[in-house]
């Protein structure tokens, strides 16, 4: 539902002169507001001292004000002055940014007021906790998110304006195209609620602030409220008239915001006069221009930063901070004093130290005195930074003392002390610095250093301030190991790799705070500790005799170094892999050593940092024992086998072993070696190798021997040849296998008893031999013999091999034939053997038509058979088969018969061509249609479907073959015509045709009116109506409020000499028997008239706004000239006093 305030906002409700005046005001406010807001944003971003929480809210408001001043106002000035409008979407975007800027700017006022309220009325801890950087960022982001959320309903409900209007001066000026955001009841109500809500917050906070200030003198010194400082009253009267000032500020604020609030509320229920709406809106817009001026004009830091920019100090690299107080500065504090005085003559001395250094936690005082004043001096303390003083004030006649009960880090500040004596005021500035260095460093990690590894020693210096001046050093034996002068975040760490010599030695961490003014005894603090180096066991060794006689004692000692002291464990490792713990002492003692005590003994040393081990092998001295002789694989062998005879002694260490054979009662040495083992291999043993073998082991304590009886036996031989008989085709593979049994190493040989050709591939593997022929030829036919020899024994076997050649037959014909011709068929079989066993049959299906046999030949022969056939149309695609058979014993049935076939191909030209249409040949527009074309002929040719319209033939579909189709899902009028299907091949062609008609009701009607639907009285209008239909329609023109109808065959109507009575709605009806279509349009005939002259009211508003703008510009010029005449630069004077 539109808001009633939308009508005054539209340019339709204002005259041309008023629009020009309004555009001038918008332009002036755009320039001034953009410059002031950009200047404040630049100063805060550029100068570090201005980056405070309060100034962040001020910058947030300036950004929102820029949306109104720098974006909305120039667009509105152009639209209002020219009467032209932006694209409707961009216009809506402009109005949305206006609403966003207004809402965020108003919320920023509330954020600034609440910030000052917490600063003045709450404790510093509460202020610092609430206005942390992250919280401040969330507050600013929340102001934008709330405004966007309030704007969303208007954007989603936006519609294009349907109406147009015409004012008395410009008949073509559109109404409603301004798309004002305040046309929405929701947006207007939201803006009214925001205005009244932030007004309540601002008034409440400011009244609370000044009420607290009036009841607490010490809080006056921390008040840094820029709006109040802007009021043009002399400084000595400020403290007495704070209540009046806040009333004045609130009155000014209410004066600019409340009128538009009541207009918005009233517009929700009734129309608002244009003059009232325009006036309140302009007054409300001034708040976006004046906001940066109100909040920063009397702020000391802003003024210093601005002067630095104007002088160019910032570009030259100079800093902006607490600058010396000049006569110009004092003249702003005392604006009512005589401006003709060049500077103030000061006769009293104000005593205040320029720099003081306090220790955190102490109770300290700061005294400002003027002892030369004969009267009671009035002192005022003020913070130059955006923070409280954190101190109590105790003032006497000639001095004032700031009492700091408990010095904190946040106390650092630049403070101004102002003293007034006999109407003369002096001020001095002091810089308060704070330091904290309460305790000695604390060293960690020194008592558990690991030997040979990189360890980290930590030195923590707590509660140091300012930490950027802290220097930490590591010292070892009066030598500096490391120096760190950067600010430590979590203590200082030193990487140290100790050696065993470092155990028990001292290491020192020394911390020094290099801040001017700290007492020498407090500048350096250090801590020394003795290091403890821990290590795993190392330098392990085992001592004692490792070779002991049988029955004696064994004594072993294990030694190692390590811290803490390691534990010892002795373990015996048995030959079978088992381990037995022998004790947990450094010494190992074993009485009456036996053979089982020989082996490996391991000493394990461990502590909490690791473990080490050492092992020794113990030998028990005794004569040879457990001497063994054995034959592998066995002692009973077959003739021709191989055997290995081994001799070894494993009981005790031996020096020599001898392997011999006993022949005729005497030993014949076969092999001897130094050590405990030897062996002799015997290959292809014979019967004579049977006998007794002796193994003898010898050492320095005695000897031992054992014997072995070796037996050799004879073998039996059997031969098998497979297969017994072979019949195979030429070109196939042949494999004959001969296998021998009962002989360990048989010898094979092959022979061909028929014609003894060169044998092919022979492979022998152990007890089997194979004769292989990859490609069998006719000469491979015959009898094959396999002979096996085993020693003096020979045995043989033979088999018969038969070969035949039977390639696949091939059938050829004389090619395609026309009906009635004779076709010759030829069947050929190349290189057959034996030829006299082959027979050829010609088959028509299962019917035999011709047969023949081959003649005898000793080699391969080619068999050929010719068959002549008279073709007819019924023989198309008939298959004729040539069947060849081999009558030979042993040939597999699958290889005894082979066939070959051919298909008869009969050619003829196309015939019986037919074209069909489904469902009908007469159709309505939009129905579906399918055209099919079918013919018969061979070989397959080409089918083409054409459409003929007005003698012009168009190809629709072409395909290879005698069948095709063409479908139209939705026919149109253009699809009417004659359709021809034509088929052809190399022997001729044939065609068929059909006619198709498509009918449709009138559609796509267009109505054109020349020259326009809006004409002057006495002009003519030509109306042209066109449509698409079949059969042709009838066209009727009628006026809706009249019964008169006009008919036309070609759809053209001419209306001559129109009068205002012809204004109205007209209808055109286009009809045939299938349907009709109509269109309604409006014709407006306007009377001729003369525009009235401009009224004096059209010049009243421009003159008023121009006068106001001239007056404001004059005030600004006057203030700038006054500042230039009365200012002096005393930057070289004493910065502490004036």
Coordinates of N, CA and C in Angstrom, one line a residue, residues 1016-1104:
X1016 N -3.7 15.2 -32.1 CA -4.4 16.4 -31.9 C -5.7 16.4 -32.6
X1017 N -6.6 17.2 -32.2 CA -7.9 17.3 -32.9 C -7.7 17.7 -34.3
X1018 N -8.5 17.0 -35.2 CA -8.4 17.3 -36.7 C -7.4 16.4 -37.4
X1019 N -6.6 15.6 -36.8 CA -5.7 14.8 -37.5 C -6.4 13.5 -38.0
X1020 N -5.7 12.7 -38.8 CA -6.1 11.4 -39.4 C -5.3 10.3 -38.7
X1021 N -5.9 9.1 -38.7 CA -5.3 7.9 -38.2 C -5.5 6.8 -39.1
X1022 N -4.4 6.0 -39.5 CA -4.5 4.9 -40.3 C -4.2 3.6 -39.4
X1023 N -5.1 2.7 -39.5 CA -5.0 1.4 -38.7 C -4.8 0.3 -39.6
X1024 N -3.7 -0.5 -39.4 CA -3.3 -1.6 -40.2 C -3.3 -2.9 -39.4
X1025 N -4.1 -3.9 -39.8 CA -4.3 -5.1 -39.1 C -3.8 -6.3 -40.0
X1026 N -2.9 -7.1 -39.4 CA -2.4 -8.3 -40.1 C -2.5 -9.5 -39.3
X1027 N -2.7 -10.7 -39.9 CA -2.9 -11.9 -39.2 C -2.5 -13.1 -40.1
X1028 N -2.3 -14.2 -39.5 CA -2.0 -15.4 -40.3 C -3.1 -16.4 -40.1
X1029 N -3.7 -16.9 -41.3 CA -4.9 -17.9 -41.2 C -5.1 -18.5 -42.6
X1030 N -5.9 -19.6 -42.6 CA -6.4 -20.2 -43.9 C -7.7 -20.9 -43.5
X1031 N -8.8 -20.7 -44.2 CA -9.0 -19.8 -45.3 C -8.9 -18.3 -44.9
X1032 N -8.8 -17.3 -45.8 CA -8.6 -15.9 -45.4 C -9.8 -15.5 -44.5
X1033 N -9.5 -14.6 -43.5 CA -10.5 -14.1 -42.6 C -11.2 -12.9 -43.0
X1034 N -12.3 -12.5 -42.2 CA -13.0 -11.2 -42.3 C -12.5 -10.3 -41.2
X1035 N -12.2 -9.0 -41.5 CA -11.7 -8.1 -40.5 C -12.7 -7.0 -40.2
X1036 N -13.1 -6.8 -38.9 CA -14.1 -5.8 -38.5 C -13.5 -4.9 -37.4
X1037 N -13.7 -3.5 -37.6 CA -13.3 -2.5 -36.6 C -14.5 -1.9 -36.0
X1038 N -14.5 -1.9 -34.6 CA -15.7 -1.3 -33.9 C -15.2 -0.5 -32.7
X1039 N -16.0 0.5 -32.3 CA -15.7 1.3 -31.1 C -16.6 0.7 -30.0
X1040 N -16.0 0.4 -28.8 CA -16.7 -0.3 -27.8 C -17.9 0.4 -27.3
X1041 N -17.9 1.7 -27.3 CA -19.1 2.4 -26.7 C -20.1 2.8 -27.9
X1042 N -19.9 2.2 -29.1 CA -20.7 2.5 -30.2 C -21.1 1.2 -30.9
X1043 N -22.2 1.1 -31.6 CA -22.6 -0.1 -32.3 C -22.2 0.0 -33.8
X1044 N -21.4 1.0 -34.2 CA -21.0 1.1 -35.6 C -19.8 0.2 -35.8
X1045 N -19.9 -0.6 -36.9 CA -18.8 -1.5 -37.3 C -18.3 -1.2 -38.7
X1046 N -17.0 -1.3 -38.9 CA -16.4 -1.1 -40.2 C -15.7 -2.4 -40.7
X1047 N -16.0 -2.8 -41.9 CA -15.4 -4.0 -42.5 C -14.3 -3.7 -43.5
X1048 N -13.3 -4.6 -43.6 CA -12.2 -4.4 -44.5 C -11.7 -5.8 -45.0
X1049 N -11.4 -5.8 -46.3 CA -10.9 -7.1 -46.9 C -9.4 -7.2 -46.7
X1050 N -8.7 -6.1 -46.7 CA -7.3 -6.2 -46.6 C -6.8 -5.8 -45.2
X1051 N -7.7 -5.5 -44.2 CA -7.3 -5.2 -42.8 C -6.8 -3.7 -42.7
X1052 N -7.1 -2.8 -43.6 CA -6.6 -1.4 -43.4 C -7.8 -0.5 -43.2
X1053 N -7.8 0.4 -42.2 CA -8.9 1.3 -41.9 C -8.3 2.7 -41.8
X1054 N -9.0 3.7 -42.3 CA -8.6 5.1 -42.3 C -9.7 5.9 -41.5
X1055 N -9.2 6.6 -40.4 CA -10.1 7.5 -39.6 C -9.7 8.9 -39.9
X1056 N -10.7 9.7 -40.4 CA -10.4 11.0 -41.0 C -10.9 12.1 -40.0
X1057 N -10.1 13.2 -39.9 CA -10.6 14.4 -39.2 C -11.2 14.1 -37.8
X1058 N -10.3 13.5 -36.9 CA -10.8 13.1 -35.6 C -11.2 14.2 -34.7
X1059 N -12.1 14.0 -33.8 CA -12.6 15.0 -32.8 C -12.4 14.3 -31.4
X1060 N -12.5 15.2 -30.3 CA -12.4 14.6 -29.0 C -13.4 13.5 -28.7
X1061 N -14.6 13.5 -29.5 CA -15.6 12.5 -29.3 C -15.1 11.1 -29.7
X1062 N -14.1 11.1 -30.6 CA -13.6 9.8 -31.1 C -12.6 9.2 -30.1
X1063 N -12.3 9.9 -29.0 CA -11.5 9.3 -27.9 C -12.2 8.1 -27.3
X1064 N -11.5 7.0 -27.1 CA -12.1 5.8 -26.5 C -11.4 4.5 -26.9
X1065 N -12.0 3.4 -26.5 CA -11.4 2.1 -26.7 C -12.0 1.5 -28.0
X1066 N -11.1 0.9 -28.9 CA -11.5 0.3 -30.1 C -11.1 -1.1 -30.1
X1067 N -11.9 -1.9 -30.9 CA -11.6 -3.4 -31.0 C -11.6 -3.8 -32.5
X1068 N -10.6 -4.7 -32.8 CA -10.5 -5.3 -34.1 C -10.7 -6.8 -34.0
X1069 N -11.7 -7.3 -34.8 CA -12.0 -8.8 -34.7 C -11.7 -9.4 -36.1
X1070 N -10.8 -10.4 -36.1 CA -10.4 -11.2 -37.3 C -11.0 -12.6 -37.1
X1071 N -11.8 -13.0 -38.2 CA -12.6 -14.3 -38.0 C -12.6 -15.1 -39.3
X1072 N -12.4 -16.4 -39.2 CA -12.8 -17.4 -40.2 C -13.6 -18.5 -39.5
X1073 N -13.9 -19.6 -40.3 CA -14.8 -20.6 -39.7 C -14.1 -21.4 -38.7
X1074 N -12.8 -21.3 -38.6 CA -12.1 -22.1 -37.6 C -11.9 -21.4 -36.2
X1075 N -12.1 -20.1 -36.2 CA -11.9 -19.3 -35.0 C -11.8 -17.8 -35.3
X1076 N -11.4 -17.1 -34.2 CA -11.3 -15.6 -34.4 C -10.2 -15.1 -33.3
X1077 N -9.8 -13.9 -33.5 CA -8.8 -13.2 -32.6 C -9.2 -11.7 -32.6
X1078 N -9.1 -11.1 -31.4 CA -9.4 -9.7 -31.2 C -8.3 -9.0 -30.5
X1079 N -8.3 -7.7 -30.6 CA -7.3 -6.8 -29.9 C -8.0 -5.5 -29.7
X1080 N -7.8 -5.0 -28.4 CA -8.4 -3.7 -28.0 C -7.3 -2.7 -27.8
X1081 N -7.5 -1.5 -28.2 CA -6.5 -0.4 -28.1 C -7.3 0.9 -27.8
X1082 N -6.5 1.9 -27.4 CA -7.1 3.2 -27.0 C -6.6 4.3 -27.9
X1083 N -7.5 5.1 -28.3 CA -7.2 6.3 -29.1 C -7.6 7.5 -28.3
X1084 N -6.6 8.5 -28.2 CA -6.8 9.7 -27.4 C -6.6 10.9 -28.3
X1085 N -7.7 11.6 -28.5 CA -7.8 12.8 -29.3 C -7.8 14.0 -28.3
X1086 N -6.7 14.9 -28.4 CA -6.5 16.0 -27.4 C -6.9 17.3 -28.0
X1087 N -7.5 18.1 -27.2 CA -7.9 19.5 -27.6 C -6.6 20.4 -27.6
X1088 N -6.6 21.3 -28.5 CA -5.5 22.3 -28.6 C -5.6 23.3 -27.5
X1089 N -4.5 23.7 -26.7 CA -4.5 24.7 -25.7 C -3.2 25.4 -25.6
X1090 N -3.1 26.5 -24.8 CA -1.9 27.3 -24.7 C -1.4 27.3 -23.2
X1091 N -0.1 27.0 -23.0 CA 0.4 27.0 -21.6 C 0.4 28.3 -20.9
X1092 N -0.1 28.3 -19.6 CA -0.1 29.6 -18.9 C 1.3 30.1 -18.5
X1093 N 1.4 31.4 -18.3 CA 2.8 32.0 -17.9 C 3.1 31.5 -16.5
X1094 N 4.4 31.7 -16.2 CA 5.0 31.4 -14.8 C 4.4 32.3 -13.8
X1095 N 4.1 31.7 -12.6 CA 3.5 32.4 -11.5 C 4.7 32.9 -10.6
X1096 N 4.5 34.0 -9.8 CA 5.5 34.5 -8.9 C 5.9 33.5 -7.8
X1097 N 4.9 32.6 -7.5 CA 5.3 31.6 -6.5 C 6.4 30.6 -7.0
X1098 N 6.6 30.5 -8.3 CA 7.6 29.6 -8.8 C 9.0 30.2 -8.5
X1099 N 9.1 31.5 -8.2 CA 10.4 32.1 -8.0 C 10.6 32.3 -6.5
X1100 N 9.6 32.1 -5.6 CA 9.8 32.4 -4.2 C 10.7 31.4 -3.6
X1101 N 10.5 30.1 -3.8 CA 11.4 29.0 -3.1 C 12.8 29.2 -3.6
X1102 N 13.1 29.3 -4.9 CA 14.5 29.4 -5.3 C 15.2 30.6 -4.7
X1103 N 14.5 31.8 -4.6 CA 15.1 32.9 -4.0 C 15.5 32.7 -2.5
X1104 N 14.5 32.0 -1.8 CA 14.8 31.8 -0.4 C 16.0 30.9 -0.2

